[in-house]
């Protein structure tokens, strides 16, 4: 489902599998051309380096107990509103994962 409100576009990523990058195309942006936006999802990649490793575990551990905000939301891996031991465990499970090839939606 896609919703548009002024200059904000919200796209549900419910059916996007873990460890992949998709290309979202917005047609007729500002009455003109199309805009392709690559979007990636990799559970546990809290530092955004496109792989899950010990750095992600360390970063998540360092954030345990912090309130979730715009700077640390990726460490709330299970998206329950708190960063805790469950998030650390989920990152540890994902160690070794990397992004897959892109696919066009």
Short mmCIF file of C-alpha atoms in Angstrom, two decimals:
data_model
loop_
_atom_site.label_atom_id
_atom_site.label_comp_id
_atom_site.label_asym_id
_atom_site.label_seq_id
_atom_site.Cartn_x
_atom_site.Cartn_y
_atom_site.Cartn_z
CA UNK A 1 0.00 0.00 0.00
CA UNK A 2 1.29 3.44 -0.94
CA UNK A 3 0.09 6.70 0.59
CA UNK A 4 1.02 10.21 -0.51
CA UNK A 5 0.60 13.29 1.68
CA UNK A 6 2.08 16.51 0.29
CA UNK A 7 5.80 15.76 -0.13
CA UNK A 8 5.77 12.51 1.88
CA UNK A 9 5.36 9.06 0.32
CA UNK A 10 4.83 6.07 2.63
CA UNK A 11 5.37 2.56 1.27
CA UNK A 12 4.66 -0.63 3.17
CA UNK A 13 7.58 -3.04 3.07
CA UNK A 14 5.61 -5.90 4.61
CA UNK A 15 6.29 -8.33 1.74
CA UNK A 16 9.97 -7.45 1.28
CA UNK A 17 12.17 -10.35 2.32
CA UNK A 18 15.19 -9.88 4.54
CA UNK A 19 18.62 -9.39 2.98
CA UNK A 20 17.66 -7.73 -0.28
CA UNK A 21 17.51 -4.35 -2.00
CA UNK A 22 14.49 -3.31 -4.02
CA UNK A 23 13.99 -0.40 -6.40
CA UNK A 24 10.88 1.68 -5.80
CA UNK A 25 9.85 3.83 -8.79
CA UNK A 26 7.83 6.99 -8.25
CA UNK A 27 6.20 8.07 -11.49
CA UNK A 28 5.60 11.68 -12.51
CA UNK A 29 7.45 13.32 -9.64
CA UNK A 30 6.64 17.04 -9.53
CA UNK A 31 4.71 16.63 -12.77
CA UNK A 32 7.85 15.52 -14.56
CA UNK A 33 10.03 12.46 -14.71
CA UNK A 34 10.28 9.29 -12.73
CA UNK A 35 12.40 8.76 -9.63
CA UNK A 36 13.95 5.38 -8.74
CA UNK A 37 14.80 4.93 -5.07
CA UNK A 38 16.79 1.87 -3.94
CA UNK A 39 15.64 0.61 -0.54
CA UNK A 40 17.43 -2.07 1.44
CA UNK A 41 16.36 -4.29 4.29
CA UNK A 42 18.83 -6.36 6.29
CA UNK A 43 17.73 -7.29 9.80
CA UNK A 44 20.58 -6.81 12.24
CA UNK A 45 22.62 -4.41 10.09
CA UNK A 46 22.38 -1.63 12.67
CA UNK A 47 25.42 0.31 11.41
CA UNK A 48 24.33 0.26 7.75
CA UNK A 49 27.46 -1.30 6.25
CA UNK A 50 25.41 -3.85 4.27
CA UNK A 51 26.54 -6.83 6.38
CA UNK A 52 25.76 -8.17 9.85
CA UNK A 53 28.87 -8.74 11.96
CA UNK A 54 30.39 -8.26 15.42
CA UNK A 55 30.27 -4.47 15.02
CA UNK A 56 26.48 -4.62 14.84
CA UNK A 57 26.35 -6.77 17.98
CA UNK A 58 28.62 -4.35 19.86
CA UNK A 59 26.65 -1.32 18.74
CA UNK A 60 23.35 -2.89 19.76
CA UNK A 61 24.78 -3.92 23.15
CA UNK A 62 25.95 -0.35 23.72
CA UNK A 63 22.41 0.92 23.11
CA UNK A 64 20.56 -1.47 25.43
CA UNK A 65 18.29 0.54 27.69
CA UNK A 66 18.38 3.70 25.56
CA UNK A 67 15.06 5.19 24.49
CA UNK A 68 14.48 4.50 20.78
CA UNK A 69 14.95 7.61 18.64
CA UNK A 70 16.02 8.69 15.16
CA UNK A 71 19.68 7.94 15.90
CA UNK A 72 19.37 4.37 17.22
CA UNK A 73 16.10 2.92 15.85
CA UNK A 74 17.93 0.29 13.80
CA UNK A 75 19.08 -1.32 17.06
CA UNK A 76 15.44 -2.00 17.95
CA UNK A 77 15.56 -5.00 15.62
CA UNK A 78 12.23 -6.47 16.73
CA UNK A 79 10.59 -3.01 16.55
CA UNK A 80 8.91 -3.29 19.94
CA UNK A 81 9.93 0.20 21.08
CA UNK A 82 12.79 -0.81 23.37
CA UNK A 83 16.41 -1.84 22.82
CA UNK A 84 17.15 -4.85 24.98
CA UNK A 85 18.78 -8.30 25.12
CA UNK A 86 16.23 -9.66 22.63
CA UNK A 87 17.53 -7.22 20.01
CA UNK A 88 21.12 -8.27 20.73
CA UNK A 89 20.13 -11.92 20.27
CA UNK A 90 18.40 -11.18 16.98
CA UNK A 91 21.51 -9.40 15.68
CA UNK A 92 23.70 -12.34 16.75
CA UNK A 93 21.44 -14.75 14.84
CA UNK A 94 21.89 -12.70 11.65
CA UNK A 95 25.73 -12.58 11.77
CA UNK A 96 27.16 -13.40 8.34
CA UNK A 97 24.19 -12.13 6.31
CA UNK A 98 24.71 -9.70 3.44
CA UNK A 99 22.42 -8.04 0.92
CA UNK A 100 21.21 -9.94 -2.13
CA UNK A 101 20.79 -8.63 -5.67
CA UNK A 102 18.33 -5.87 -6.44
CA UNK A 103 14.94 -6.54 -7.91
CA UNK A 104 12.54 -4.08 -9.46
CA UNK A 105 9.02 -3.64 -8.04
#
